[in-house]
PDB file of C-alpha atoms and ligand atoms in Angstrom:
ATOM      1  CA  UNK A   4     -17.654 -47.203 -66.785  1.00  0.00           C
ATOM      2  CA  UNK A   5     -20.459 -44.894 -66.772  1.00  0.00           C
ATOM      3  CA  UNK A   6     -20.240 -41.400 -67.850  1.00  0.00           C
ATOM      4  CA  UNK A   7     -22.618 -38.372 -68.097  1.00  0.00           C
ATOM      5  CA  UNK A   8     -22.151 -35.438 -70.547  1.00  0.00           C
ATOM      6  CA  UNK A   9     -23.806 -32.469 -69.697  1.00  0.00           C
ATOM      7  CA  UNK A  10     -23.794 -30.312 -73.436  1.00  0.00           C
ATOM      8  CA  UNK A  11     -26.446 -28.446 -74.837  1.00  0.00           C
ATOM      9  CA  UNK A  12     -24.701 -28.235 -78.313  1.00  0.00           C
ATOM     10  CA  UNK A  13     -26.204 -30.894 -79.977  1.00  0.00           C
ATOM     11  CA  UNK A  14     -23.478 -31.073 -82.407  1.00  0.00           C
ATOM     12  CA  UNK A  15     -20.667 -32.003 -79.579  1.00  0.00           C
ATOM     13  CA  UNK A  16     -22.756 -34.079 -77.420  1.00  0.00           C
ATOM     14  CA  UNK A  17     -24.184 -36.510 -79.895  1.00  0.00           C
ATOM     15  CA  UNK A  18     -20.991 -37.244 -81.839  1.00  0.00           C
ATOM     16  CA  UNK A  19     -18.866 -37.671 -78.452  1.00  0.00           C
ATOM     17  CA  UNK A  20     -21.504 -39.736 -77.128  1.00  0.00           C
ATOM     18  CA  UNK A  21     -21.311 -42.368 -79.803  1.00  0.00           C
ATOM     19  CA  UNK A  22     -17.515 -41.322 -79.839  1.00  0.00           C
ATOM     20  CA  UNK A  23     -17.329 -42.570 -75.831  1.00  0.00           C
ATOM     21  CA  UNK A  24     -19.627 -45.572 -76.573  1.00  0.00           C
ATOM     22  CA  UNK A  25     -17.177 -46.883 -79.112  1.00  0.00           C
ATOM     23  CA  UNK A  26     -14.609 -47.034 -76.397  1.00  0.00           C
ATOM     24  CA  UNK A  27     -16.949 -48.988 -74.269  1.00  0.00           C
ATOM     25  CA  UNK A  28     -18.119 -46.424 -71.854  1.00  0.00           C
ATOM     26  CA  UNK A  29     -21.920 -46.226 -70.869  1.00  0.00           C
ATOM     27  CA  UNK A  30     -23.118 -42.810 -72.007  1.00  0.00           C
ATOM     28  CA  UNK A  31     -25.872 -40.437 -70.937  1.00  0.00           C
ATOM     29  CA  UNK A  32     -26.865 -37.095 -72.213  1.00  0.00           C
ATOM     30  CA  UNK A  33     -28.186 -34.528 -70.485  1.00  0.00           C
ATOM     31  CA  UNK A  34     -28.825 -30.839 -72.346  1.00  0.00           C
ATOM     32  CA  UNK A  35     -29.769 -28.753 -69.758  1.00  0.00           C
ATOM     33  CA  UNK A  36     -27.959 -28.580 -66.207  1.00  0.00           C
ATOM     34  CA  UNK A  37     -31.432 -29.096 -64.843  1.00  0.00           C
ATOM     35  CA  UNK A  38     -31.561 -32.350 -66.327  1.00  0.00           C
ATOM     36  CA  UNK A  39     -28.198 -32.843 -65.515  1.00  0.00           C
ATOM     37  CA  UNK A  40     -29.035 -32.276 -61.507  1.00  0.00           C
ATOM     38  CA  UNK A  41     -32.048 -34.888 -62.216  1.00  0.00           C
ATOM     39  CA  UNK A  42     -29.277 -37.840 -63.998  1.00  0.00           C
ATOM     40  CA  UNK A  43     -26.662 -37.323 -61.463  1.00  0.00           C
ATOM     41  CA  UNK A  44     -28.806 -37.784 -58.199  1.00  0.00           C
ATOM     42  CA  UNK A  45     -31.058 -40.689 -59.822  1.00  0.00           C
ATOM     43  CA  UNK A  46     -27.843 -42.860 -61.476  1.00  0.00           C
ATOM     44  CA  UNK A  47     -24.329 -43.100 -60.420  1.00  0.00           C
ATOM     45  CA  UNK A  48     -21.602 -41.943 -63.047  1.00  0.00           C
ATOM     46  CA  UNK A  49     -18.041 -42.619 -62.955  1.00  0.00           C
ATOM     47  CA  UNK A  50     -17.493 -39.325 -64.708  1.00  0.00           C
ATOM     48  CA  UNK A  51     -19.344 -36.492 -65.431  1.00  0.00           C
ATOM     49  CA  UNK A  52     -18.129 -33.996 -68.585  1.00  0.00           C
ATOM     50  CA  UNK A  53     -19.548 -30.975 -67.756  1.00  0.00           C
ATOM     51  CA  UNK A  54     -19.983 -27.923 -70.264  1.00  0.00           C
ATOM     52  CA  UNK A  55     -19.942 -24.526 -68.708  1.00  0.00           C
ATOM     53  CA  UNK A  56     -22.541 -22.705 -70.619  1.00  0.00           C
ATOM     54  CA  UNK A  57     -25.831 -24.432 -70.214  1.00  0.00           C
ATOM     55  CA  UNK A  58     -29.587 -23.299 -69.826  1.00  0.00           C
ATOM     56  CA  UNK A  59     -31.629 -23.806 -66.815  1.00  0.00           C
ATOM     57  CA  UNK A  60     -28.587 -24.305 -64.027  1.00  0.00           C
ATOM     58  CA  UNK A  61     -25.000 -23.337 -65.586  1.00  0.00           C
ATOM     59  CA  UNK A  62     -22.088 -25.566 -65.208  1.00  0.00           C
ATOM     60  CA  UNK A  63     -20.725 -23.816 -62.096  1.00  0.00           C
ATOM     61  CA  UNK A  64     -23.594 -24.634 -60.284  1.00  0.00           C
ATOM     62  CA  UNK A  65     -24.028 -27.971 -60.996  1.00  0.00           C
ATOM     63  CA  UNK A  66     -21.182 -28.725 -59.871  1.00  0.00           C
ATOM     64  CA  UNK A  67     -21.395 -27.054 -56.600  1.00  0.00           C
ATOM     65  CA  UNK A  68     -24.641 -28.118 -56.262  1.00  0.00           C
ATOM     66  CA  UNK A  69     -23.665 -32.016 -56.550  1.00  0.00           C
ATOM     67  CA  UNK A  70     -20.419 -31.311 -54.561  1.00  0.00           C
ATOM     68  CA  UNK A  71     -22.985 -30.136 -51.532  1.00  0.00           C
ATOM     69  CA  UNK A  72     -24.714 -32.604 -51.825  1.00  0.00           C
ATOM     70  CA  UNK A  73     -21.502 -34.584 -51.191  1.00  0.00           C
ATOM     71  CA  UNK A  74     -21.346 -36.406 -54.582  1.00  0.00           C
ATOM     72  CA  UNK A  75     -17.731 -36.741 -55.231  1.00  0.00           C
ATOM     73  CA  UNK A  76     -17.869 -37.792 -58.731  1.00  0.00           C
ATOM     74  CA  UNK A  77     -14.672 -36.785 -60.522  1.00  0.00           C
ATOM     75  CA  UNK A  78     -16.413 -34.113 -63.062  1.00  0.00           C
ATOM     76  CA  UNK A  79     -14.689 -32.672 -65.720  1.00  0.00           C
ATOM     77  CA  UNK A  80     -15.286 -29.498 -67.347  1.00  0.00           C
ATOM     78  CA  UNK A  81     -15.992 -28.643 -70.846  1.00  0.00           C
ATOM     79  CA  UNK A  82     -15.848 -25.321 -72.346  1.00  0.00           C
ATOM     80  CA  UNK A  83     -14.749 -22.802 -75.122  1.00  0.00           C
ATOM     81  CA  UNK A  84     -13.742 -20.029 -72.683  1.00  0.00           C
ATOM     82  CA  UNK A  85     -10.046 -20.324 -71.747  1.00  0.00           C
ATOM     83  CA  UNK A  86      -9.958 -17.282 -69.229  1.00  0.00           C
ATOM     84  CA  UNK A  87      -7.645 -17.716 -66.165  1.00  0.00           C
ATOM     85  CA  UNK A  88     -11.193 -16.226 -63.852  1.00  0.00           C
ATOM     86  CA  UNK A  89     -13.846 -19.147 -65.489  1.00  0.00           C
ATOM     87  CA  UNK A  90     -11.089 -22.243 -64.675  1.00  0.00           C
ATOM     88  CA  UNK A  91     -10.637 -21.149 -61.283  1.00  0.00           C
ATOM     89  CA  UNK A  92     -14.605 -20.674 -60.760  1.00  0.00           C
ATOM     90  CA  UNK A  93     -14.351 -24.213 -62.076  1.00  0.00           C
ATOM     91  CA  UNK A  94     -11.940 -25.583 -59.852  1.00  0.00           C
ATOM     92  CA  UNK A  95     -13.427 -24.110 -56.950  1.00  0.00           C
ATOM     93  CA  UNK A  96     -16.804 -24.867 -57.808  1.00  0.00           C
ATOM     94  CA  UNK A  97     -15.372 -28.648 -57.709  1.00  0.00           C
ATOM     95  CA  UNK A  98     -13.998 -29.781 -60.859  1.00  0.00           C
ATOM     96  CA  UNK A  99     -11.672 -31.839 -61.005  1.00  0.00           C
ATOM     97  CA  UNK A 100      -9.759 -30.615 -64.519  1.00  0.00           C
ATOM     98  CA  UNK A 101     -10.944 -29.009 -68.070  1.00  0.00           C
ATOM     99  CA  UNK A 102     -10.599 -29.584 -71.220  1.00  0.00           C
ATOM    100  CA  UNK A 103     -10.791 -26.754 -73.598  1.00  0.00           C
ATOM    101  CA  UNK A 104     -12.861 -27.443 -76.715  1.00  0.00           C
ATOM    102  CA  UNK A 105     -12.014 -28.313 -78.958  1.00  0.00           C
ATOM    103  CA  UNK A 106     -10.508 -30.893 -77.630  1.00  0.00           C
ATOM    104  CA  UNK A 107      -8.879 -34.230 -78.721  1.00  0.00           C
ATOM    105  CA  UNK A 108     -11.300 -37.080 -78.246  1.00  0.00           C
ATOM    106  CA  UNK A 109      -7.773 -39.415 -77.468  1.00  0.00           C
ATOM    107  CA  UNK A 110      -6.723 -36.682 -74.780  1.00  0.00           C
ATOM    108  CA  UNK A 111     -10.439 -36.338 -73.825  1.00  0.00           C
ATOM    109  CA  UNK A 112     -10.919 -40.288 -72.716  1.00  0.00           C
ATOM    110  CA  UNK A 113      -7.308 -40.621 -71.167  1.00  0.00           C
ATOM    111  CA  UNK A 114      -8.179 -37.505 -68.916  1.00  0.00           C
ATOM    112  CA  UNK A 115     -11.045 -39.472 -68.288  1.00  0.00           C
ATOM    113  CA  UNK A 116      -9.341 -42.611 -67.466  1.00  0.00           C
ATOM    114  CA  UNK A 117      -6.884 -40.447 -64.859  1.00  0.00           C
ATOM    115  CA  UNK A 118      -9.759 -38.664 -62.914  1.00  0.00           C
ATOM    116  CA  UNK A 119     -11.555 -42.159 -62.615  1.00  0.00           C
ATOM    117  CA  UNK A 120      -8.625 -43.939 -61.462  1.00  0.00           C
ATOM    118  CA  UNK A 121      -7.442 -41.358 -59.073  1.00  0.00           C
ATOM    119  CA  UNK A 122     -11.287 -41.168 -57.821  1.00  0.00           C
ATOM    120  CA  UNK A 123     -10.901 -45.470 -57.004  1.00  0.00           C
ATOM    121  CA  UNK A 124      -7.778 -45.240 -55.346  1.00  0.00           C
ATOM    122  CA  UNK A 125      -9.340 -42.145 -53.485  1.00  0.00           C
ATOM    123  CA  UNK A 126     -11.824 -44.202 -51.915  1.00  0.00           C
ATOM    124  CA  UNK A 127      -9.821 -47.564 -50.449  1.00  0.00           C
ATOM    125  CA  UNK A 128      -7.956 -46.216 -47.405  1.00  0.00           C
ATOM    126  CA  UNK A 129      -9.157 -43.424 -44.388  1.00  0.00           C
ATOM    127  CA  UNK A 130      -5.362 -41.879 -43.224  1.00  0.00           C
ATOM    128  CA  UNK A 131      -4.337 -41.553 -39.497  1.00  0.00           C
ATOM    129  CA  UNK A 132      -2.328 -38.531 -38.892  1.00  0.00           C
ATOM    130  CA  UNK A 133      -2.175 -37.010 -35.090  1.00  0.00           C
ATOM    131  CA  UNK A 134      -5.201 -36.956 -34.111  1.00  0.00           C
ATOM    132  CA  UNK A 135      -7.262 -36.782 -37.096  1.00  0.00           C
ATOM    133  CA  UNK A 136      -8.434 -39.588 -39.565  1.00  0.00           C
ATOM    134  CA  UNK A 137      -9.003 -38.469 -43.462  1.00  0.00           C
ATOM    135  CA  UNK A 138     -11.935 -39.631 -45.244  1.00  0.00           C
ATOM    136  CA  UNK A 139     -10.651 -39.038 -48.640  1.00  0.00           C
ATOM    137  CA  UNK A 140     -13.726 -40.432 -50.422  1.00  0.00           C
ATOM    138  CA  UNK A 141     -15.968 -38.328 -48.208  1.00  0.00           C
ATOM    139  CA  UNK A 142     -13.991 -34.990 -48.282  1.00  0.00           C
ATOM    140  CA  UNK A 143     -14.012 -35.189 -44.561  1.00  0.00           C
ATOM    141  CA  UNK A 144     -11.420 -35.682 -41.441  1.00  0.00           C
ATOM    142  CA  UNK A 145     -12.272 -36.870 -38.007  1.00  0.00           C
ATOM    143  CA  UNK A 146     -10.870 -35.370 -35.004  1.00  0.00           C
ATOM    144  CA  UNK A 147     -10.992 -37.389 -31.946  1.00  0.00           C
ATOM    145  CA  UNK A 148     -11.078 -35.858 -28.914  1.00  0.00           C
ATOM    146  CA  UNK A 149     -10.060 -37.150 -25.568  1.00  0.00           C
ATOM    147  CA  UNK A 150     -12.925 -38.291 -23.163  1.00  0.00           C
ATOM    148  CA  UNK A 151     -15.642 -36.895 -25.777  1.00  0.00           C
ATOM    149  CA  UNK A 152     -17.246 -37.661 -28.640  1.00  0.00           C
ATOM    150  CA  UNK A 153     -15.509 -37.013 -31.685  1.00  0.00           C
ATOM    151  CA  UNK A 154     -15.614 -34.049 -34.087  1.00  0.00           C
ATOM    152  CA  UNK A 155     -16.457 -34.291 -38.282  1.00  0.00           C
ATOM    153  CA  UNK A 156     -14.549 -31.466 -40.118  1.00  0.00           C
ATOM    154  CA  UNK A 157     -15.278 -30.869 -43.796  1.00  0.00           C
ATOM    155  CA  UNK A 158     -13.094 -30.343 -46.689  1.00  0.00           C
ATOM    156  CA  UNK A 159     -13.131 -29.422 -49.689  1.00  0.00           C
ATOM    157  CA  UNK A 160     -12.243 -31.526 -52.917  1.00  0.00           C
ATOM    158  CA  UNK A 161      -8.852 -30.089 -53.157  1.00  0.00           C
ATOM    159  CA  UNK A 162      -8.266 -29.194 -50.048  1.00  0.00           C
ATOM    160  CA  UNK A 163      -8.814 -32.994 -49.604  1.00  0.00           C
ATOM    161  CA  UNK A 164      -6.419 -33.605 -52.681  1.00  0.00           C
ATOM    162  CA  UNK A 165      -3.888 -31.635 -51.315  1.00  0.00           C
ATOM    163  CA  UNK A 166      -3.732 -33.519 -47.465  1.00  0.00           C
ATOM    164  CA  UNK A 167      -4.219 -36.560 -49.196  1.00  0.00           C
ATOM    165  CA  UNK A 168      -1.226 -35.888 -51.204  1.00  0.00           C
ATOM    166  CA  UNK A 169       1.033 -34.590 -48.540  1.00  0.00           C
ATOM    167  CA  UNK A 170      -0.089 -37.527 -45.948  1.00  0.00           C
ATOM    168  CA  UNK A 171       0.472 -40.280 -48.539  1.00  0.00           C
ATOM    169  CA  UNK A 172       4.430 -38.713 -48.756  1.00  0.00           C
ATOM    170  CA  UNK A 173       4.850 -38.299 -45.345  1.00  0.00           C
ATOM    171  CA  UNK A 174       8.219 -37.219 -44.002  1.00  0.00           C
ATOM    172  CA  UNK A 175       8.937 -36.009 -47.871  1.00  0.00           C
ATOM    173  CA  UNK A 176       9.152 -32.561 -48.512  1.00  0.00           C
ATOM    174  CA  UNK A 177       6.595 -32.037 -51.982  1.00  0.00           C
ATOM    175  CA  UNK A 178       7.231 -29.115 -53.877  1.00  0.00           C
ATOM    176  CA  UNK A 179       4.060 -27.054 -55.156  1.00  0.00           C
ATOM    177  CA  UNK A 180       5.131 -27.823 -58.595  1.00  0.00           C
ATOM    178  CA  UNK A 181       4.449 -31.557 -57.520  1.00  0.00           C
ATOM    179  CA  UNK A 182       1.200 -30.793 -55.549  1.00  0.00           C
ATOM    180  CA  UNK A 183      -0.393 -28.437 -58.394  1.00  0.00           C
ATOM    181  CA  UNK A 184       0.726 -31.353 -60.592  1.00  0.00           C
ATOM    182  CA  UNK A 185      -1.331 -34.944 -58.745  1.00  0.00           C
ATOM    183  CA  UNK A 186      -4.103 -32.188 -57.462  1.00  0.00           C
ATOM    184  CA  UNK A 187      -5.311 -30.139 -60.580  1.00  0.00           C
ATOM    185  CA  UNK A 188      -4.183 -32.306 -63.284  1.00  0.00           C
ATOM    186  CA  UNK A 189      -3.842 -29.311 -66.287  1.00  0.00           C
ATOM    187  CA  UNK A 190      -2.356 -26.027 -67.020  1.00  0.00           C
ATOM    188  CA  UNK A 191      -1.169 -26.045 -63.585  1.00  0.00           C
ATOM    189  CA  UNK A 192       0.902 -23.576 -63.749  1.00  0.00           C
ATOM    190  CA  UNK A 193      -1.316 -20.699 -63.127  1.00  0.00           C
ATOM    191  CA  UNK A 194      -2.516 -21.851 -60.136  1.00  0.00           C
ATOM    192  CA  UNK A 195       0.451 -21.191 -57.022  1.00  0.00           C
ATOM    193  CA  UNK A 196      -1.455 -18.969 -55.424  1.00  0.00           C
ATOM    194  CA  UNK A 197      -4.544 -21.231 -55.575  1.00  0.00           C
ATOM    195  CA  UNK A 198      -2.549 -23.789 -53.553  1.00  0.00           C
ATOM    196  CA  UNK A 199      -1.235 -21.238 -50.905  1.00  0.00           C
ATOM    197  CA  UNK A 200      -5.000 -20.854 -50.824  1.00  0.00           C
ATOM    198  CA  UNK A 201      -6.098 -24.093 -49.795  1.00  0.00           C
ATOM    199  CA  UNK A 202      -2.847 -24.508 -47.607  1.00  0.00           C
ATOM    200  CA  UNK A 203      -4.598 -21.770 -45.739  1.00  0.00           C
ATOM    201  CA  UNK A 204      -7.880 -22.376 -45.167  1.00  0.00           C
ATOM    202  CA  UNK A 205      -6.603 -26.223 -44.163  1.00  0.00           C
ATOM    203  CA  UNK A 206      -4.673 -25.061 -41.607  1.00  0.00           C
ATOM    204  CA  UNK A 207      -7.521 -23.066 -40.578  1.00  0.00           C
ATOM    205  CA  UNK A 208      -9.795 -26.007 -40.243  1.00  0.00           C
ATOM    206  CA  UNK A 209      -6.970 -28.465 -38.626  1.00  0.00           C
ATOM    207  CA  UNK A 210      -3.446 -27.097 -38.177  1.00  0.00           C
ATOM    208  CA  UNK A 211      -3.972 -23.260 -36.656  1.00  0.00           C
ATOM    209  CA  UNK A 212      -0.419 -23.696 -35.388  1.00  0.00           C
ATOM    210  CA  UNK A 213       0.946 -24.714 -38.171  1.00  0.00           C
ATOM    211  CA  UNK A 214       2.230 -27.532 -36.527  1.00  0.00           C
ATOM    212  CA  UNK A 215       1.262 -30.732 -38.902  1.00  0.00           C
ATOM    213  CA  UNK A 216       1.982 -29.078 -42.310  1.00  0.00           C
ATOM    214  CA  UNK A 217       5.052 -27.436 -42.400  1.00  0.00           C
ATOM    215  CA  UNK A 218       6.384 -24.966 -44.791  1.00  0.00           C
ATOM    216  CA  UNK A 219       9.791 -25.498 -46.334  1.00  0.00           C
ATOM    217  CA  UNK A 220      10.760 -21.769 -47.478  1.00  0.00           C
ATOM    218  CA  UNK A 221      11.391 -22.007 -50.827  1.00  0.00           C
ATOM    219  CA  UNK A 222      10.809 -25.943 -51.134  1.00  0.00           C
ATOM    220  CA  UNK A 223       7.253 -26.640 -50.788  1.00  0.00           C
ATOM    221  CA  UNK A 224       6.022 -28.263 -47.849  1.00  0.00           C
ATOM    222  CA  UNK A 225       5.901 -31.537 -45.826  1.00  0.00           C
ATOM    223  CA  UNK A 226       3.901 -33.511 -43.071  1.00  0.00           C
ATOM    224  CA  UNK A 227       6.407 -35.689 -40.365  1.00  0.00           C
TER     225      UNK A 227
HETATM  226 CA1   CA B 313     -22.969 -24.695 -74.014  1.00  0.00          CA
END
């Protein structure tokens, strides 16, 4: 496994480089986010640890830089700031969950090991659903349309995460405790309203009717 960690702090990256190479990862280092930009585009990396603060191109931006560029590398961010408003820049800049320094190098590597794993499994199977296809490892659906070519609709990470989720239980109703928990990973619980969010702006994109996710008042919500 290959990871990148993007940390200006010397005194952080070094150790948890040698830290991560102990455990058998292959470890880059890259101190600025420019840098960072130039690693991620020339190698591919199973992970990338990410620290917010960084000269040249902040965290933020890398990551929704490399998430345009449709790199869907699970990346996971580093930082001192714990404020509600910087984790959900984070998470809707792309990341995929955050670690708080400073952090646990044992909690560190299995976070690691779940955002890799979840990443794999991401990218086996496309999901048929109506008439749409889900391209989970491409953050993208496919909407056939009779007698003409068909249509490419984007998505975003989670709002990817959270289909994904929902198609993969079909005919289950999944409460948003359950969806905040396999699509953000940590300190979920700030983060209902996110999900409401992204419920929205799916349907937007797919469901205006409301007719392929439906809403269970007070239950969560389900796909048939
Ligand atoms: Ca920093």
């Amino acid at each position: 496994m290959k990871i990148l960690i993007v940390e200006d702090e010397k005194d952080i990256a070094d150790p948890l480089k040698r830290s991560l190479g102990k455990q058998s990862f292959a470890v880059d280092v890259a101190y600025d986010g420019k840098a960072a930009l130039e690693f991620i585009r020339k190698n591919g990396y199973d992970c990338i640890l990410l620290d917010l603060n960084l000269p040249e191109v902040d965290g933020i931006k890398v990551s929704q830089i490399i998430r345009q560029e449709k790199n869907t590398t699970p990346v996971i961010m580093l930082t001192a700031r714990s404020q509600i408003y910087d984790k959900l820049k984070g998470f809707d800049a792309g990341a995929d969950d955050y670690v708080t320094k400073p952090f646990d190098l044992s909690e560190l590597i299995a976070r690691i090991n779940t955002v890799i794993k979840r990443n794999s499994l991401n990218k086996l199977n496309s999901l048929k659903f109506d008439k749409f296809e889900l391209f989970p490892d491409k953050n993208m659906i496919v909407r056939s349309i009779k007698g003409k070519s068909s249509e490419e609709i984007e998505l975003s990470n989670k709002e990817t995460g959270v289909l994904e989720y929902l198609l993969r239980n079909k005919g289950k109703i999944i409460s948003t405790e359950e969806l905040l928990e396999h699509v953000w990973d940590s300190e979920i619980d700030l983060f209902t309203d996110t999900l409401k969010t992204h419920i929205k702006t799916l349907r937007k994109k797919i469901d205006p009717d409301k007719k392929i996710i439906t809403t269970i008042r007070g239950k969560g919500y389900c796909i048939n």
